[in-house]
Amino acid sequence: MANEQMKPIATLLLVLNFCMYAVVLGIGGWAMNRAIDHGFIIGPELKLPAHFSPLFFPMGNASTGFFVTFALLAGVVGAASAISGITHIRSWTAESLPSAASVATMAWTLTLLAMGFAWKEIGLRVRNARLKTMESFIIILSATQLFYIFAIHSAAAYRR
């Protein structure tokens, strides 16, 4: 009985996480495209500045490059987690749980890493509205992805 009660909760969290990861990928793609188009350009006769970062982003602060990079990684793995989660929810068996749980855990771990850079970026205080939106989504995703992992594991615990 409790096994079937967790299925709609896991489905809701899966759809929510997929939509949020899609937004993170959209904003992260915009930020990466802008960094490539308007990045640091230096002539052959000039020297690099002393505080040059290979992850230079023209908007935001010193943490923005790392935050966007890891947010994009978390978004891609999170979207893959949603695909694996759909397969698990459709079958809802113990055989499909390990793949869904492992990819969801990897997505959650990368989301936590991106969340650490989001907090650093918030602490440095120089960023635009789109980056603030992506920071918020990453912080919220760190909780909802964990709740999704709990939901699919608790359903497995009731099966025994």
PDB file of C-alpha atoms in Angstrom:
ATOM      1  CA  MET A   1       0.000   0.000   0.000  1.00  0.00           C
ATOM      2  CA  ALA A   2       2.688   2.517   0.994  1.00  0.00           C
ATOM      3  CA  ASN A   3       4.665   1.463  -2.060  1.00  0.00           C
ATOM      4  CA  GLU A   4       1.964   2.777  -4.399  1.00  0.00           C
ATOM      5  CA  GLN A   5       1.465   5.934  -2.314  1.00  0.00           C
ATOM      6  CA  MET A   6       5.048   7.021  -2.970  1.00  0.00           C
ATOM      7  CA  LYS A   7       4.729   6.706  -6.761  1.00  0.00           C
ATOM      8  CA  PRO A   8       2.757   9.970  -7.330  1.00  0.00           C
ATOM      9  CA  ILE A   9       5.107  11.847  -4.993  1.00  0.00           C
ATOM     10  CA  ALA A  10       8.158  10.532  -6.838  1.00  0.00           C
ATOM     11  CA  THR A  11       6.511  11.384 -10.175  1.00  0.00           C
ATOM     12  CA  LEU A  12       5.758  14.943  -9.071  1.00  0.00           C
ATOM     13  CA  LEU A  13       9.303  15.468  -7.820  1.00  0.00           C
ATOM     14  CA  LEU A  14      10.713  13.966 -11.010  1.00  0.00           C
ATOM     15  CA  VAL A  15       8.706  16.306 -13.260  1.00  0.00           C
ATOM     16  CA  LEU A  16       9.545  19.304 -11.059  1.00  0.00           C
ATOM     17  CA  ASN A  17      13.250  18.462 -11.096  1.00  0.00           C
ATOM     18  CA  PHE A  18      13.281  17.938 -14.853  1.00  0.00           C
ATOM     19  CA  CYS A  19      11.645  21.328 -15.476  1.00  0.00           C
ATOM     20  CA  MET A  20      14.045  23.062 -13.094  1.00  0.00           C
ATOM     21  CA  TYR A  21      17.090  21.366 -14.637  1.00  0.00           C
ATOM     22  CA  ALA A  22      15.821  22.483 -18.080  1.00  0.00           C
ATOM     23  CA  VAL A  23      15.687  26.102 -16.840  1.00  0.00           C
ATOM     24  CA  VAL A  24      19.194  25.776 -15.371  1.00  0.00           C
ATOM     25  CA  LEU A  25      20.445  24.434 -18.710  1.00  0.00           C
ATOM     26  CA  GLY A  26      18.796  27.317 -20.567  1.00  0.00           C
ATOM     27  CA  ILE A  27      20.258  30.026 -18.364  1.00  0.00           C
ATOM     28  CA  GLY A  28      23.619  28.264 -18.157  1.00  0.00           C
ATOM     29  CA  GLY A  29      23.719  27.963 -21.944  1.00  0.00           C
ATOM     30  CA  TRP A  30      22.999  31.678 -22.247  1.00  0.00           C
ATOM     31  CA  ALA A  31      25.784  32.498 -19.773  1.00  0.00           C
ATOM     32  CA  MET A  32      28.275  30.226 -21.524  1.00  0.00           C
ATOM     33  CA  ASN A  33      27.368  31.662 -24.939  1.00  0.00           C
ATOM     34  CA  ARG A  34      27.758  35.201 -23.636  1.00  0.00           C
ATOM     35  CA  ALA A  35      31.116  34.349 -22.071  1.00  0.00           C
ATOM     36  CA  ILE A  36      32.347  32.910 -25.353  1.00  0.00           C
ATOM     37  CA  ASP A  37      31.084  35.884 -27.391  1.00  0.00           C
ATOM     38  CA  HIS A  38      32.195  38.642 -24.996  1.00  0.00           C
ATOM     39  CA  GLY A  39      35.044  36.956 -23.166  1.00  0.00           C
ATOM     40  CA  PHE A  40      38.515  38.180 -22.444  1.00  0.00           C
ATOM     41  CA  ILE A  41      40.342  39.126 -25.657  1.00  0.00           C
ATOM     42  CA  ILE A  42      43.999  40.042 -25.545  1.00  0.00           C
ATOM     43  CA  GLY A  43      46.326  41.001 -28.368  1.00  0.00           C
ATOM     44  CA  PRO A  44      49.615  39.202 -29.092  1.00  0.00           C
ATOM     45  CA  GLU A  45      51.692  42.108 -27.765  1.00  0.00           C
ATOM     46  CA  LEU A  46      49.862  42.351 -24.413  1.00  0.00           C
ATOM     47  CA  LYS A  47      50.418  40.288 -21.282  1.00  0.00           C
ATOM     48  CA  LEU A  48      47.764  38.539 -19.235  1.00  0.00           C
ATOM     49  CA  PRO A  49      46.626  40.361 -16.112  1.00  0.00           C
ATOM     50  CA  ALA A  50      47.887  39.074 -12.780  1.00  0.00           C
ATOM     51  CA  HIS A  51      44.450  37.813 -11.665  1.00  0.00           C
ATOM     52  CA  PHE A  52      43.414  36.168 -14.943  1.00  0.00           C
ATOM     53  CA  SER A  53      41.053  33.220 -14.645  1.00  0.00           C
ATOM     54  CA  PRO A  54      40.684  30.685 -17.465  1.00  0.00           C
ATOM     55  CA  LEU A  55      36.975  30.637 -16.613  1.00  0.00           C
ATOM     56  CA  PHE A  56      36.488  34.348 -17.212  1.00  0.00           C
ATOM     57  CA  PHE A  57      32.876  35.492 -17.523  1.00  0.00           C
ATOM     58  CA  PRO A  58      32.097  39.103 -18.493  1.00  0.00           C
ATOM     59  CA  MET A  59      29.108  39.177 -16.117  1.00  0.00           C
ATOM     60  CA  GLY A  60      29.063  38.223 -12.464  1.00  0.00           C
ATOM     61  CA  ASN A  61      32.127  37.834 -10.280  1.00  0.00           C
ATOM     62  CA  ALA A  62      35.138  35.560  -9.804  1.00  0.00           C
ATOM     63  CA  SER A  63      32.935  32.579  -8.905  1.00  0.00           C
ATOM     64  CA  THR A  64      30.638  32.856 -11.935  1.00  0.00           C
ATOM     65  CA  GLY A  65      32.729  30.728 -14.291  1.00  0.00           C
ATOM     66  CA  PHE A  66      32.938  27.825 -11.885  1.00  0.00           C
ATOM     67  CA  PHE A  67      29.277  28.156 -10.925  1.00  0.00           C
ATOM     68  CA  VAL A  68      28.045  28.136 -14.535  1.00  0.00           C
ATOM     69  CA  THR A  69      30.303  25.217 -15.486  1.00  0.00           C
ATOM     70  CA  PHE A  70      29.164  23.010 -12.624  1.00  0.00           C
ATOM     71  CA  ALA A  71      25.532  24.108 -12.988  1.00  0.00           C
ATOM     72  CA  LEU A  72      25.640  22.985 -16.627  1.00  0.00           C
ATOM     73  CA  LEU A  73      27.129  19.641 -15.601  1.00  0.00           C
ATOM     74  CA  ALA A  74      24.476  19.224 -12.910  1.00  0.00           C
ATOM     75  CA  GLY A  75      21.771  20.153 -15.422  1.00  0.00           C
ATOM     76  CA  VAL A  76      22.870  17.574 -17.978  1.00  0.00           C
ATOM     77  CA  VAL A  77      23.206  14.790 -15.408  1.00  0.00           C
ATOM     78  CA  GLY A  78      19.914  15.890 -13.811  1.00  0.00           C
ATOM     79  CA  ALA A  79      18.120  15.633 -17.142  1.00  0.00           C
ATOM     80  CA  ALA A  80      19.618  12.161 -17.623  1.00  0.00           C
ATOM     81  CA  SER A  81      18.442  11.345 -14.119  1.00  0.00           C
ATOM     82  CA  ALA A  82      14.907  12.318 -15.112  1.00  0.00           C
ATOM     83  CA  ILE A  83      15.022  10.004 -18.135  1.00  0.00           C
ATOM     84  CA  SER A  84      16.217   7.133 -15.963  1.00  0.00           C
ATOM     85  CA  GLY A  85      13.601   8.081 -13.374  1.00  0.00           C
ATOM     86  CA  ILE A  86      10.805   7.934 -15.947  1.00  0.00           C
ATOM     87  CA  THR A  87      11.876   4.399 -16.816  1.00  0.00           C
ATOM     88  CA  HIS A  88      11.859   3.460 -13.128  1.00  0.00           C
ATOM     89  CA  ILE A  89       8.461   5.030 -12.428  1.00  0.00           C
ATOM     90  CA  ARG A  90       6.904   3.317 -15.443  1.00  0.00           C
ATOM     91  CA  SER A  91       8.032  -0.118 -14.269  1.00  0.00           C
ATOM     92  CA  TRP A  92       8.231   0.663 -10.504  1.00  0.00           C
ATOM     93  CA  THR A  93      10.174  -2.508  -9.759  1.00  0.00           C
ATOM     94  CA  ALA A  94      13.195  -3.304  -7.648  1.00  0.00           C
ATOM     95  CA  GLU A  95      15.186  -4.085 -10.811  1.00  0.00           C
ATOM     96  CA  SER A  96      14.895  -0.538 -12.162  1.00  0.00           C
ATOM     97  CA  LEU A  97      15.666   1.180  -8.840  1.00  0.00           C
ATOM     98  CA  PRO A  98      19.497   0.937  -8.851  1.00  0.00           C
ATOM     99  CA  SER A  99      19.957   2.778 -12.148  1.00  0.00           C
ATOM    100  CA  ALA A 100      17.471   5.511 -11.237  1.00  0.00           C
ATOM    101  CA  ALA A 101      18.925   5.914  -7.748  1.00  0.00           C
ATOM    102  CA  SER A 102      22.563   5.994  -8.882  1.00  0.00           C
ATOM    103  CA  VAL A 103      22.027   8.621 -11.590  1.00  0.00           C
ATOM    104  CA  ALA A 104      19.835  10.669  -9.241  1.00  0.00           C
ATOM    105  CA  THR A 105      22.573  10.544  -6.599  1.00  0.00           C
ATOM    106  CA  MET A 106      25.204  11.686  -9.111  1.00  0.00           C
ATOM    107  CA  ALA A 107      22.934  14.552 -10.198  1.00  0.00           C
ATOM    108  CA  TRP A 108      22.357  15.520  -6.566  1.00  0.00           C
ATOM    109  CA  THR A 109      26.105  15.479  -5.852  1.00  0.00           C
ATOM    110  CA  LEU A 110      26.870  17.735  -8.828  1.00  0.00           C
ATOM    111  CA  THR A 111      23.981  19.985  -7.808  1.00  0.00           C
ATOM    112  CA  LEU A 112      25.489  20.295  -4.318  1.00  0.00           C
ATOM    113  CA  LEU A 113      28.834  21.223  -5.863  1.00  0.00           C
ATOM    114  CA  ALA A 114      27.173  23.883  -8.021  1.00  0.00           C
ATOM    115  CA  MET A 115      25.245  25.054  -4.942  1.00  0.00           C
ATOM    116  CA  GLY A 116      28.551  25.654  -3.149  1.00  0.00           C
ATOM    117  CA  PHE A 117      29.668  27.946  -5.960  1.00  0.00           C
ATOM    118  CA  ALA A 118      26.226  29.596  -5.923  1.00  0.00           C
ATOM    119  CA  TRP A 119      26.662  30.471  -2.244  1.00  0.00           C
ATOM    120  CA  LYS A 120      30.142  31.821  -3.004  1.00  0.00           C
ATOM    121  CA  GLU A 121      28.721  33.922  -5.832  1.00  0.00           C
ATOM    122  CA  ILE A 122      25.982  35.223  -3.535  1.00  0.00           C
ATOM    123  CA  GLY A 123      28.656  36.182  -0.995  1.00  0.00           C
ATOM    124  CA  LEU A 124      30.610  38.162  -3.590  1.00  0.00           C
ATOM    125  CA  ARG A 125      27.416  40.068  -4.509  1.00  0.00           C
ATOM    126  CA  VAL A 126      28.102  41.152  -8.096  1.00  0.00           C
ATOM    127  CA  ARG A 127      25.767  39.326 -10.508  1.00  0.00           C
ATOM    128  CA  ASN A 128      22.806  39.904 -12.797  1.00  0.00           C
ATOM    129  CA  ALA A 129      19.177  38.764 -12.534  1.00  0.00           C
ATOM    130  CA  ARG A 130      19.627  35.649 -14.677  1.00  0.00           C
ATOM    131  CA  LEU A 131      22.468  34.406 -12.527  1.00  0.00           C
ATOM    132  CA  LYS A 132      20.367  35.065  -9.419  1.00  0.00           C
ATOM    133  CA  THR A 133      17.607  32.949 -10.961  1.00  0.00           C
ATOM    134  CA  MET A 134      20.012  30.122 -11.721  1.00  0.00           C
ATOM    135  CA  GLU A 135      21.430  30.299  -8.188  1.00  0.00           C
ATOM    136  CA  SER A 136      17.925  30.032  -6.752  1.00  0.00           C
ATOM    137  CA  PHE A 137      17.054  27.065  -8.945  1.00  0.00           C
ATOM    138  CA  ILE A 138      20.259  25.226  -8.033  1.00  0.00           C
ATOM    139  CA  ILE A 139      19.670  25.783  -4.311  1.00  0.00           C
ATOM    140  CA  ILE A 140      16.062  24.575  -4.585  1.00  0.00           C
ATOM    141  CA  LEU A 141      17.135  21.608  -6.741  1.00  0.00           C
ATOM    142  CA  SER A 142      19.592  20.481  -4.097  1.00  0.00           C
ATOM    143  CA  ALA A 143      16.630  19.886  -1.782  1.00  0.00           C
ATOM    144  CA  THR A 144      14.079  18.544  -4.270  1.00  0.00           C
ATOM    145  CA  GLN A 145      16.557  16.089  -5.805  1.00  0.00           C
ATOM    146  CA  LEU A 146      17.313  14.755  -2.315  1.00  0.00           C
ATOM    147  CA  PHE A 147      13.571  14.384  -1.617  1.00  0.00           C
ATOM    148  CA  TYR A 148      13.203  12.484  -4.906  1.00  0.00           C
ATOM    149  CA  ILE A 149      15.998  10.106  -3.883  1.00  0.00           C
ATOM    150  CA  PHE A 150      14.277   9.577  -0.513  1.00  0.00           C
ATOM    151  CA  ALA A 151      10.936   8.948  -2.239  1.00  0.00           C
ATOM    152  CA  ILE A 152      12.215   6.202  -4.527  1.00  0.00           C
ATOM    153  CA  HIS A 153      14.223   4.576  -1.734  1.00  0.00           C
ATOM    154  CA  SER A 154      11.393   4.660   0.782  1.00  0.00           C
ATOM    155  CA  ALA A 155       9.139   2.906  -1.726  1.00  0.00           C
ATOM    156  CA  ALA A 156      11.768   0.181  -2.037  1.00  0.00           C
ATOM    157  CA  ALA A 157      11.959  -0.148   1.748  1.00  0.00           C
ATOM    158  CA  TYR A 158       8.216  -0.844   1.957  1.00  0.00           C
ATOM    159  CA  ARG A 159       8.457  -3.656  -0.597  1.00  0.00           C
ATOM    160  CA  ARG A 160      10.465  -5.885   1.718  1.00  0.00           C
TER     161      ARG A 160
END
